[in-house]
mmCIF file of C-alpha atoms and ligand atoms in Angstrom:
data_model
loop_
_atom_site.group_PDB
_atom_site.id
_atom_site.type_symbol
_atom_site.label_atom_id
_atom_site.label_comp_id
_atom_site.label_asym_id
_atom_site.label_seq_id
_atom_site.Cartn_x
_atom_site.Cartn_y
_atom_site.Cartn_z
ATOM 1 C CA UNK A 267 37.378 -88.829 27.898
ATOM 2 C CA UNK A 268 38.337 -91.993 30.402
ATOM 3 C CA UNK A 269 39.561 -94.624 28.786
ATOM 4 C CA UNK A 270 37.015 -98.095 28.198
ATOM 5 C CA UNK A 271 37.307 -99.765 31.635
ATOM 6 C CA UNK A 272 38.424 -103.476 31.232
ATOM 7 C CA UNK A 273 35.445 -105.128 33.243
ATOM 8 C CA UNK A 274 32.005 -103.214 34.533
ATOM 9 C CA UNK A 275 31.259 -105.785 37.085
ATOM 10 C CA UNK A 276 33.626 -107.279 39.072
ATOM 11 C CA UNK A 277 33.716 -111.060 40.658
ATOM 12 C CA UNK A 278 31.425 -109.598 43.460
ATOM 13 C CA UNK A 279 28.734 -108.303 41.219
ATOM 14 C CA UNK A 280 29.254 -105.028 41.562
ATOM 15 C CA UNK A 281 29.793 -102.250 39.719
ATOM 16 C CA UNK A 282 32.549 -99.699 39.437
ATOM 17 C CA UNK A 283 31.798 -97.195 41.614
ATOM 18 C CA UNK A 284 30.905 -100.087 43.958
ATOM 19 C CA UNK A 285 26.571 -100.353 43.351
ATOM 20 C CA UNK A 286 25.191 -103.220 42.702
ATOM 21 C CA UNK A 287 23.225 -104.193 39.370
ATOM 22 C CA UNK A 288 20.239 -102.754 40.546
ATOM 23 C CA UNK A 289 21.464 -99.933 43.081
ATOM 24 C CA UNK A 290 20.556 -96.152 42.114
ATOM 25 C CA UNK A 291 23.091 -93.444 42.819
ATOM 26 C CA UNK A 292 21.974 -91.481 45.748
ATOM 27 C CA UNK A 293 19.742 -88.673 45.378
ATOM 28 C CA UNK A 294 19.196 -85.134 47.350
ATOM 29 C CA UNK A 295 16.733 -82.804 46.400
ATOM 30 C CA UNK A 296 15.748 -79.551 47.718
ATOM 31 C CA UNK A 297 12.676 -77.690 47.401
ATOM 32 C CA UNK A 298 11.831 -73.996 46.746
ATOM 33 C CA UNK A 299 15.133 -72.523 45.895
ATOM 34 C CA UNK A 300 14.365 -70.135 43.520
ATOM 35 C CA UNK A 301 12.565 -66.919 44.892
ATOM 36 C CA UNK A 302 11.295 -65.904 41.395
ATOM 37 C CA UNK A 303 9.701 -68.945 40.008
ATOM 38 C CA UNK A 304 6.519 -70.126 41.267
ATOM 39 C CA UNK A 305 7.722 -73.726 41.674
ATOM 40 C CA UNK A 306 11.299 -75.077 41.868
ATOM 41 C CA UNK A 307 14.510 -77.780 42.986
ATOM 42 C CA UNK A 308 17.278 -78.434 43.017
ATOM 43 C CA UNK A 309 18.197 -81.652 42.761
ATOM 44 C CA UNK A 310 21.807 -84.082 42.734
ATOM 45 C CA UNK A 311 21.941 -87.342 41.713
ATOM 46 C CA UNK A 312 25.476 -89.092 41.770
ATOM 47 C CA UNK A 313 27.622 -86.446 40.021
ATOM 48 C CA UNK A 314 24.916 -84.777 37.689
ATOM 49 C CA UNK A 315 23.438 -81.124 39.756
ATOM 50 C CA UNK A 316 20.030 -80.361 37.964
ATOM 51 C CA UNK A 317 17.994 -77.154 38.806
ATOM 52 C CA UNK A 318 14.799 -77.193 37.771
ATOM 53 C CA UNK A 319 12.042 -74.138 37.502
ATOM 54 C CA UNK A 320 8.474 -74.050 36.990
ATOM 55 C CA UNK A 321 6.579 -70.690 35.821
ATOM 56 C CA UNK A 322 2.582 -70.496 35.735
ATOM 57 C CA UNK A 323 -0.381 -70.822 35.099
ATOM 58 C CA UNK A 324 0.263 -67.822 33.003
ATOM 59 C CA UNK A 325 -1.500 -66.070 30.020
ATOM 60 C CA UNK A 326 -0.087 -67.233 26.723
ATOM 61 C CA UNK A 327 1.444 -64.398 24.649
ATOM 62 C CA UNK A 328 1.015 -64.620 21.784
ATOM 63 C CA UNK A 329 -2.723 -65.298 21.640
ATOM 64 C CA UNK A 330 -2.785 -67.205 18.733
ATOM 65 C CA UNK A 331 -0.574 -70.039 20.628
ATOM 66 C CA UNK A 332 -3.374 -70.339 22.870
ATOM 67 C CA UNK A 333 -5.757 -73.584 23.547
ATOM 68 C CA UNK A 334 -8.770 -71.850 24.384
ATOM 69 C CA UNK A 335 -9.666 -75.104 26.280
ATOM 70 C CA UNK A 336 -6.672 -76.236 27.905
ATOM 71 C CA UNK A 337 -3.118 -75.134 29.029
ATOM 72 C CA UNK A 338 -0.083 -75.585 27.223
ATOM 73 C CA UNK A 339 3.020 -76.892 28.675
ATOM 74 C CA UNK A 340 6.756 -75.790 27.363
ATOM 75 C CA UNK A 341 9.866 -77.868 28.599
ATOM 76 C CA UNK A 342 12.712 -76.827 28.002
ATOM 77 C CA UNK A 343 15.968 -79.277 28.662
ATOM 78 C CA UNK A 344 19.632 -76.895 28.501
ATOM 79 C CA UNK A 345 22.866 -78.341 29.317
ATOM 80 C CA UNK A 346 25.438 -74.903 30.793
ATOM 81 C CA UNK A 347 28.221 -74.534 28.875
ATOM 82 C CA UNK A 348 30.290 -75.889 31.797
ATOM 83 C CA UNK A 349 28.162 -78.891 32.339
ATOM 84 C CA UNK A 350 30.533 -80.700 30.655
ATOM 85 C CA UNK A 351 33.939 -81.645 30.463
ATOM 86 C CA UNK A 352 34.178 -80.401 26.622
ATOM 87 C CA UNK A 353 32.071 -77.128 27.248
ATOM 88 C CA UNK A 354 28.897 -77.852 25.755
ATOM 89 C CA UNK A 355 27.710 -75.480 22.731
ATOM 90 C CA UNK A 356 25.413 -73.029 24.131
ATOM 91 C CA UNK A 357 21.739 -72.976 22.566
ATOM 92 C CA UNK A 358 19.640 -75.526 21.316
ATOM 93 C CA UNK A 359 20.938 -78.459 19.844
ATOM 94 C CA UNK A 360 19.401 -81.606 18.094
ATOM 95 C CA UNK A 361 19.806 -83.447 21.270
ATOM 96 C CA UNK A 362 18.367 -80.935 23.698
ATOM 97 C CA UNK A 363 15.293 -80.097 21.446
ATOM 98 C CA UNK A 364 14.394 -84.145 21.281
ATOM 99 C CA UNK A 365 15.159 -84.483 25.070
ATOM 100 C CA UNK A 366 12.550 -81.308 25.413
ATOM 101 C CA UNK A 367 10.056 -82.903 23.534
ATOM 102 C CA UNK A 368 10.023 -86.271 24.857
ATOM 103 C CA UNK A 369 10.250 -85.178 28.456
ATOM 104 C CA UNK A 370 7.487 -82.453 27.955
ATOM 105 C CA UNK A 371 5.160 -85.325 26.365
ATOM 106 C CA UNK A 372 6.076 -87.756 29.373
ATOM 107 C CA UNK A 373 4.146 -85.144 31.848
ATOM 108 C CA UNK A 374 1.066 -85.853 30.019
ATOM 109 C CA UNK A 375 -0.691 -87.974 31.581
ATOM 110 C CA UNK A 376 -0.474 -86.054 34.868
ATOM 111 C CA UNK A 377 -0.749 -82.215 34.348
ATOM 112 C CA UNK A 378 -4.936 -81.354 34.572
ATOM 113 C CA UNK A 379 -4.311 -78.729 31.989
ATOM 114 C CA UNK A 380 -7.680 -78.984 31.606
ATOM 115 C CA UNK A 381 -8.126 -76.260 34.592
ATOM 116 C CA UNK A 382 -6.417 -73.478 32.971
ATOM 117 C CA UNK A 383 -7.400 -72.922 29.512
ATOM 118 C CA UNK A 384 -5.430 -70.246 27.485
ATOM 119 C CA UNK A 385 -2.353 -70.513 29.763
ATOM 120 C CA UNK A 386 0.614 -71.943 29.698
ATOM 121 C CA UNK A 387 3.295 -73.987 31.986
ATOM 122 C CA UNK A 388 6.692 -73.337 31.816
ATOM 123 C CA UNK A 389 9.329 -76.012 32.877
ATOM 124 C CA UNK A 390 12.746 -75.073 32.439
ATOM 125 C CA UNK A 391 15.586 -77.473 33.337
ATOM 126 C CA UNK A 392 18.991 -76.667 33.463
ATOM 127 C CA UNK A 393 21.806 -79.386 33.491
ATOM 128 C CA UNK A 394 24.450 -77.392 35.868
ATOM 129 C CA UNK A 395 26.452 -80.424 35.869
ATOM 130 C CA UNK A 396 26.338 -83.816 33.587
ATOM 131 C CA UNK A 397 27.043 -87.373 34.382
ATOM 132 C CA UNK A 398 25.059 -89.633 32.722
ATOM 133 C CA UNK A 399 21.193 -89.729 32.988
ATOM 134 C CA UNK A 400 20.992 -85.968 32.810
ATOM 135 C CA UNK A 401 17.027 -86.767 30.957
ATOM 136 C CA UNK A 402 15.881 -88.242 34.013
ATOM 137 C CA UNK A 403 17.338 -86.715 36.073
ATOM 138 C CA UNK A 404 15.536 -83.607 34.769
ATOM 139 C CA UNK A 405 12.508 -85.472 34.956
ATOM 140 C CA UNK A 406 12.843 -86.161 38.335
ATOM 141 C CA UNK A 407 13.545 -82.598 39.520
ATOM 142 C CA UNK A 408 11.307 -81.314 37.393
ATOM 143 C CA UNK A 409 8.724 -82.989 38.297
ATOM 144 C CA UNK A 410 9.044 -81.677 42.263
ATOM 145 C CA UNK A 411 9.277 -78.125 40.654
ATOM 146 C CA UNK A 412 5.885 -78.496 39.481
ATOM 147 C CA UNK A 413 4.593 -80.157 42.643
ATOM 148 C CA UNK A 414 5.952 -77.203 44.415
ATOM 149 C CA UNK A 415 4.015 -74.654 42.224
ATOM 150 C CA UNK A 416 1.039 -76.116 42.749
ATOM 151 C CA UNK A 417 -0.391 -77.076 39.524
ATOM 152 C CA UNK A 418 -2.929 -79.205 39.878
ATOM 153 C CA UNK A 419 -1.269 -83.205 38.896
ATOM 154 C CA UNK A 420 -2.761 -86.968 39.184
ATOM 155 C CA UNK A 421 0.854 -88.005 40.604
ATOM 156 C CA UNK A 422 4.226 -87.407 40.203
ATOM 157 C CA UNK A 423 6.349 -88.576 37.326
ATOM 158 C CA UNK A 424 9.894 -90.504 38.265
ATOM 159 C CA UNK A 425 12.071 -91.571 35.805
ATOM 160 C CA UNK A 426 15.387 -93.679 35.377
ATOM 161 C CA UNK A 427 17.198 -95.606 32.836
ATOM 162 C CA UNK A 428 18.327 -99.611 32.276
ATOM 163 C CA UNK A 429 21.206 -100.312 30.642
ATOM 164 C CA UNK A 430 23.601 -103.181 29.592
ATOM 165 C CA UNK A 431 27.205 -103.506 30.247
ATOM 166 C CA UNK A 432 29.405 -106.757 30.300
ATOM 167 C CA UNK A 433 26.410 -108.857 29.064
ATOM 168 C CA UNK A 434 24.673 -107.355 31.817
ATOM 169 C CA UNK A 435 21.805 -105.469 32.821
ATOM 170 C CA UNK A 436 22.112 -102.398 35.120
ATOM 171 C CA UNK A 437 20.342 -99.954 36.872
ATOM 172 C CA UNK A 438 20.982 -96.449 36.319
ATOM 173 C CA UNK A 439 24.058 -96.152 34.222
ATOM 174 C CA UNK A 440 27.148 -93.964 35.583
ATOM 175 C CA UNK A 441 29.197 -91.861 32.922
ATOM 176 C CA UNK A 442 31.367 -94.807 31.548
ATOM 177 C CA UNK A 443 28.341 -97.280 31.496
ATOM 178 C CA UNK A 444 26.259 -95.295 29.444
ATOM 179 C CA UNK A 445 29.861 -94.101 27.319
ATOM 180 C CA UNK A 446 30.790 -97.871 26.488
ATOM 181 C CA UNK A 447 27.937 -99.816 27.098
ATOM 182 C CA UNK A 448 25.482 -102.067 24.998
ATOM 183 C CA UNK A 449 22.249 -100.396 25.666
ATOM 184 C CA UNK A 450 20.805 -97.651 27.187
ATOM 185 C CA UNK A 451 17.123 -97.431 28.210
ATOM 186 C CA UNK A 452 15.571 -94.648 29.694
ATOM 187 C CA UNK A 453 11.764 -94.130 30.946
ATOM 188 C CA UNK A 454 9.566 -92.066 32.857
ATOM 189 C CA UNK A 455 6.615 -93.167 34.874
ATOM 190 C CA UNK A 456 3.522 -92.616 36.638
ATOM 191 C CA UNK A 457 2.613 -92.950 40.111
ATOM 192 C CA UNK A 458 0.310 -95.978 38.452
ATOM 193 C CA UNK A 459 2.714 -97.323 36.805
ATOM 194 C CA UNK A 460 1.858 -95.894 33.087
ATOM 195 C CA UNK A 461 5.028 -95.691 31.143
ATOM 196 C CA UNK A 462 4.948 -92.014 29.762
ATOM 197 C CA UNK A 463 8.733 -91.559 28.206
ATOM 198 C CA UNK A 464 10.816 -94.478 26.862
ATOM 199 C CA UNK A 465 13.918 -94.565 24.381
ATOM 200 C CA UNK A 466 16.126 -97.211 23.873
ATOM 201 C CA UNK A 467 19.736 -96.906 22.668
ATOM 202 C CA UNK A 468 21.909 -99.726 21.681
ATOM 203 C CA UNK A 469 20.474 -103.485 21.448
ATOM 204 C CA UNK A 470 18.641 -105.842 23.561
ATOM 205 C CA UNK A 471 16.735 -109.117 23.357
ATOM 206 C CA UNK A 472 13.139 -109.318 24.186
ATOM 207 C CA UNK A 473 13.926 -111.161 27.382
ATOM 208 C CA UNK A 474 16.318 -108.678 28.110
ATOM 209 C CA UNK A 475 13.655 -105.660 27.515
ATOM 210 C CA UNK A 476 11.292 -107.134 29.855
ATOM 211 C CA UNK A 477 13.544 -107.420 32.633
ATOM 212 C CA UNK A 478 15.143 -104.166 31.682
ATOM 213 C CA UNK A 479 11.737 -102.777 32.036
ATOM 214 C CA UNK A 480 11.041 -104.324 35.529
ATOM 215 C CA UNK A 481 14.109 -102.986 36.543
ATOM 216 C CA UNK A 482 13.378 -99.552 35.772
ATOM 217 C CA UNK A 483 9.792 -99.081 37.111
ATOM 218 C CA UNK A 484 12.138 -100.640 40.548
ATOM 219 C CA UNK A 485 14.000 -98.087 39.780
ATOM 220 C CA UNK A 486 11.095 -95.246 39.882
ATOM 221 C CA UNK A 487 9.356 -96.719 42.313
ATOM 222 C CA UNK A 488 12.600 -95.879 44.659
ATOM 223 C CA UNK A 489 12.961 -92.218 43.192
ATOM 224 C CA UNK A 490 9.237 -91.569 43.895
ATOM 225 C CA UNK A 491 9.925 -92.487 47.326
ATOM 226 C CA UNK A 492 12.559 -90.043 47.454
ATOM 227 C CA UNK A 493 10.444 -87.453 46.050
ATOM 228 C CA UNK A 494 7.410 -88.189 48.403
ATOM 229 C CA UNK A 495 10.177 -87.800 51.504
ATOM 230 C CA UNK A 496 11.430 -84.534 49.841
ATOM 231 C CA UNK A 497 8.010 -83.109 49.629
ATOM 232 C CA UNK A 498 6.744 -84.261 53.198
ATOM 233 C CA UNK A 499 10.296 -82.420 54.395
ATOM 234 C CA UNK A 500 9.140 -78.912 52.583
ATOM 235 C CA UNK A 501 5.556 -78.763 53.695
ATOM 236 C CA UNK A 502 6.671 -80.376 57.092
ATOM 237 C CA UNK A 503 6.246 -76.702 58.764
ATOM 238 C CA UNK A 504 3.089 -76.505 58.192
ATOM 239 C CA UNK A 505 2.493 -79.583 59.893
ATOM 240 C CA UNK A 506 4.746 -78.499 62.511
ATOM 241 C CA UNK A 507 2.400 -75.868 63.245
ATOM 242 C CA UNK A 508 -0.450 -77.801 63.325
ATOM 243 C CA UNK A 509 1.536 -80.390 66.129
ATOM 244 C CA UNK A 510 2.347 -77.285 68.201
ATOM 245 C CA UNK A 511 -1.024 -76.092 68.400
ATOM 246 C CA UNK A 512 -2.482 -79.524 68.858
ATOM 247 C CA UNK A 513 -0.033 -79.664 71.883
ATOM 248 C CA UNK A 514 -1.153 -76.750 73.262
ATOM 249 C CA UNK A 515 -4.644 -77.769 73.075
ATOM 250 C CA UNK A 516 -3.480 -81.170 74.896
ATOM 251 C CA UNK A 517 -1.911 -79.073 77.545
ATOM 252 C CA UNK A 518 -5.063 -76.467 78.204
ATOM 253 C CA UNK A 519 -7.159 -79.695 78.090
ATOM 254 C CA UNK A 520 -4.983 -81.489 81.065
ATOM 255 C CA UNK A 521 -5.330 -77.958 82.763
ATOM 256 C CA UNK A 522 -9.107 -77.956 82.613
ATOM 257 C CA UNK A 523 -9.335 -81.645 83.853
ATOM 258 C CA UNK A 524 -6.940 -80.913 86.834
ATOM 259 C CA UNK A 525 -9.100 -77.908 87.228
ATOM 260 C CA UNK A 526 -12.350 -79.913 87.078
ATOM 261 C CA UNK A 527 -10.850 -82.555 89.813
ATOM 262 C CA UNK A 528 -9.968 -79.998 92.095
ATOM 263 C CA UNK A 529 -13.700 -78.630 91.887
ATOM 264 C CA UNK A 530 -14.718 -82.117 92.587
ATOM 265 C CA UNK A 531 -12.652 -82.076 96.014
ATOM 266 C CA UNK A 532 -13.966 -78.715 97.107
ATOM 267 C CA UNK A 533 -17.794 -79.823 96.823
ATOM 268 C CA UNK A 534 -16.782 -83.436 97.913
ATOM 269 C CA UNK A 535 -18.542 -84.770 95.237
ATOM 270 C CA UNK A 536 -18.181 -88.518 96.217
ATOM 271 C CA UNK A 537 -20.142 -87.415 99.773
ATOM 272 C CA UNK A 538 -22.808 -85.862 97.870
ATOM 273 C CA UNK A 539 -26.139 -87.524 98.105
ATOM 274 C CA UNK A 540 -27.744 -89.026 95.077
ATOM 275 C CA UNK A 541 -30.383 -86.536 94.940
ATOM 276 C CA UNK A 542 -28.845 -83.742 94.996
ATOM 277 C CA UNK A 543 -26.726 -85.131 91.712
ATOM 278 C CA UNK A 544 -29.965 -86.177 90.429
ATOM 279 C CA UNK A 545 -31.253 -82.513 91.113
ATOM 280 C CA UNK A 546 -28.052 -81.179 88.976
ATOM 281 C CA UNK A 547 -28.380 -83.604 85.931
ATOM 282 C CA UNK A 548 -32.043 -82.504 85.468
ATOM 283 C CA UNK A 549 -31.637 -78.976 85.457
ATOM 284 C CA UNK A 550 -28.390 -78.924 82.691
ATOM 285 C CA UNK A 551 -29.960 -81.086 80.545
ATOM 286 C CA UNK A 552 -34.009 -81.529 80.583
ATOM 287 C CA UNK A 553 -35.107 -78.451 78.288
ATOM 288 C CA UNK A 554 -38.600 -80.325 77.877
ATOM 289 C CA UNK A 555 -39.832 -78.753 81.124
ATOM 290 C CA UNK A 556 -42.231 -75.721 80.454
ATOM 291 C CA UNK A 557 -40.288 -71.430 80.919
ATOM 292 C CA UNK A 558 -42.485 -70.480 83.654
ATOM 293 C CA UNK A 559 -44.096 -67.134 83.390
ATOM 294 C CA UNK A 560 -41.516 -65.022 85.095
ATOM 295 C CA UNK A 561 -39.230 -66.044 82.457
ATOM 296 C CA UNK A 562 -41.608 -65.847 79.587
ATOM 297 C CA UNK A 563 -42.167 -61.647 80.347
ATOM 298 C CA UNK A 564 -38.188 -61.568 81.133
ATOM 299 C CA UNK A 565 -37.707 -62.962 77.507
ATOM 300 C CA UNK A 566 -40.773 -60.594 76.094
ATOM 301 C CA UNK A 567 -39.181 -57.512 77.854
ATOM 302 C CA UNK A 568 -36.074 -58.307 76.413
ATOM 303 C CA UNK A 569 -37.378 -58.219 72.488
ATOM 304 C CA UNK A 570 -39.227 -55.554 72.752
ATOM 305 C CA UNK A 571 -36.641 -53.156 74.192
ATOM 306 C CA UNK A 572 -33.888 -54.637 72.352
ATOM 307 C CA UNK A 573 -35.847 -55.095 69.246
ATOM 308 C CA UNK A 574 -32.909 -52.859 67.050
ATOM 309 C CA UNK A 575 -29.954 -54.953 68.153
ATOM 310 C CA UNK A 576 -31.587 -58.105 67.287
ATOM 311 C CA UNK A 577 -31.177 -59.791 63.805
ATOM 312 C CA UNK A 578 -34.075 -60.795 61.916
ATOM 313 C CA UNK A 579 -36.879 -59.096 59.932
ATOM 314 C CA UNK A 580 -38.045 -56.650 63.196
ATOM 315 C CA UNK A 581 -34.284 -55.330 64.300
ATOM 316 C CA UNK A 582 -33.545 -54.374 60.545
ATOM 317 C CA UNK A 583 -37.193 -53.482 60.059
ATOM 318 C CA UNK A 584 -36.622 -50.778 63.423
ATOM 319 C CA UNK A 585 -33.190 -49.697 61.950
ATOM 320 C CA UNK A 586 -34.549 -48.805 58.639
ATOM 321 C CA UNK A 587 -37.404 -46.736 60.490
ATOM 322 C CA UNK A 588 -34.612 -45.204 62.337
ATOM 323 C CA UNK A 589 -32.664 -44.060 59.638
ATOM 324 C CA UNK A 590 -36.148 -43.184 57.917
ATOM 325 C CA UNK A 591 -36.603 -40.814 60.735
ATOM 326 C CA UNK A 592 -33.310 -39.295 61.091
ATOM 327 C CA UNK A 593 -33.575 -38.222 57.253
HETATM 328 P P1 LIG B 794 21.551 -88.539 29.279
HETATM 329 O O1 LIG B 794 22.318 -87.466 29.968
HETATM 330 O O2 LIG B 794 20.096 -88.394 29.455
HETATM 331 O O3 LIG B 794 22.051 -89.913 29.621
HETATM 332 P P2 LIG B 794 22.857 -88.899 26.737
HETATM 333 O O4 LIG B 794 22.825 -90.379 26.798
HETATM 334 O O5 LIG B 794 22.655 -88.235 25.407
HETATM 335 O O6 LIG B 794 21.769 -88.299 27.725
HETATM 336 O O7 LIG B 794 24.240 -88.366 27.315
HETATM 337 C C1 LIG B 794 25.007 -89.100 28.205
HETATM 338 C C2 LIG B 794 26.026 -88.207 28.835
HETATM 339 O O8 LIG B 794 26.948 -87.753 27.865
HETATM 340 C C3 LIG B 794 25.472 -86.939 29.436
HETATM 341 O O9 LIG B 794 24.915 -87.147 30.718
HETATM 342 C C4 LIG B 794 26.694 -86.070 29.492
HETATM 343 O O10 LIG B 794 27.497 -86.400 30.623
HETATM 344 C C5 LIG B 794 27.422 -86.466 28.225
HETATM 345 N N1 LIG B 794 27.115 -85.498 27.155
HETATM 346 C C6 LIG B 794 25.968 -85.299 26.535
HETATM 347 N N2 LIG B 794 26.047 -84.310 25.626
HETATM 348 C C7 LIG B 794 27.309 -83.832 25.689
HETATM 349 C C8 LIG B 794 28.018 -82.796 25.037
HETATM 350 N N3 LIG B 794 27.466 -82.020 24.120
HETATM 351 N N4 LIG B 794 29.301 -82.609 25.372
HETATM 352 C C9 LIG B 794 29.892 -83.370 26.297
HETATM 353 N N5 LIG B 794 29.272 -84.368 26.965
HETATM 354 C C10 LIG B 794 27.996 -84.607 26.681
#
């Protein structure tokens, strides 16, 4: 392990790898990398690589773990061995099964398990590589994952932690922040704003909780922006799509107008007299005038000859005779 840095913050107010107090690391995420799963991302956040997986709606074997009127959801947090520099035990530990828990219970308030009784939702997030803020950042990527499988949500879920170092407070602590410093605070939120995870390690005063909490919905409100711009990126094809076709339209619809201006130069519309344009706009558009005979028996012909082909009571009534008679 590195040893305890001297200072945190230097004379310019920033920070070690050279954010400022309230500067996230950057963030990439990518969408849909996992052919099996139904939902899934990948997503990097400073140095920590977190692949996330969704699986379901699915039936819940065995049946007795079932909520006849609502779905379940599992989350499952795993650090790789090689996550770490130590190489992390493999399995469950203390730490992973509370970080499972808490991050399962902070999807809450958005999944509408409502819709799928008797099933269950499957979130599996695996820490590939660790630096600091590995919770959130499985939070974060997990919470695209499920976007991209569909299940039906209010929102998505962001999360990011506060914490204190050199007396002061600071967004999104790197590896020897969270390592040597005072506090570390880490929450999850809604869209709205609802506060659906938050832990708090190390001490703080009240004044200091209440900023660090203003600093951290900040903080989400940036990732979710992130997240939104990921999303828009993935299901930007289909939108592409919908451009092209909207250009093509454009272009037949420029076609038809140079079409219909050319028309207008052949018949010399502007000599035209008034009548005769008077003439035309009656007969498209004034139905109220009586069919004359001719075209009453035209019409009468027509049903009565055609009566099989026509839908309605008589056509199938004349079909079913026909078949009647070919029995
Ligand atoms: P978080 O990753 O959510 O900040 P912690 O505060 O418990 O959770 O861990 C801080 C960091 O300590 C992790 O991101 C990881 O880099 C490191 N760490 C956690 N568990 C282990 C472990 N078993 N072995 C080595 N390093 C670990």
């Amino acid at each position: 392990m590195a040893n305890k840095p001297e200072k945190f913050i230097d004379e310019n107010g920033l920070r070690l790898d050279g954010r400022a107090v309230d500067e996230i690391r950057p963030m990439t995420i990518e969408i849909g990398v996992l052919s099996r799963a139904d939902g899934s991302c990948y997503l990097e956040w400073g140095k920590n690589k977190i692949l996330a997986a969704v699986y379901g709606p699915r039936e819940l074997h065995p049946r007795r773990m079932q909520k006849p009127d609502e779905a379940i959801v599992r989350y499952r947090y795993n650090m790789a061995a090689f996550s770490v520099e130590d190489r992390a035990r493999p399995g469950p530990s203390r730490r992973s099964i509370e970080i499972s828990k808490v991050s399962r219970d902070a999807f809450a308030p958005i999944i509408m398990t409502k819709y799928y009784p008797s099933a269950v939702i499957d979130i599996f997030a695996e820490v590939l590589q660790a630096d600091a803020g590995t919770r959130t950042a499985a939070i974060n990527a997990a919470s695209i994952a499920l976007a991209d499988a569909g299940i039906p949500m209010k929102g998505l879920i962001s999360a990011c932690a506060v914490g204190k170092v050199d007396g002061q407070l600071v967004l999104d602590l790197s590896k020897d922040e969270d390592n040597y410093g005072n506090a570390d605070l880490p929450i999850a939120m809604t869209q709205d704003g609802e506060i659906s995870l938050l832990q708090m390690d190390g001490n703080l005063t009240k004044e200091e909780f209440k900023k660090a909490l203003e600093m951290a919905s900040e903080g989400c409100r940036q990732i979710l922006e992130i997240q939104k711009e990921a999303l828009k990126r993935k299901f930007a094809s289909h939108e592409e799509v919908v451009e092209s076709l909207a250009e093509v339209a454009d272009e037949i619809i420029e076609d038809v107008q140079k079409e219909i201006e050319l028309i207008d130069e052949d018949f010399e519309v502007s000599e035209l007299e008034d009548e005769d344009v008077i003439e035309i706009t009656i007969a498209k558009t004034d139905t109220s005038e009586p069919v004359d005979k001719a075209q009453e028996e035209d019409f009468t012909e027509f049903t009565e000859d055609e009566s099989s082909n026509v839908d309605g009571p008589e056509g199938y009534e004349a079909d079913k005779a026909g078949e009647r008679h070919e029995q």
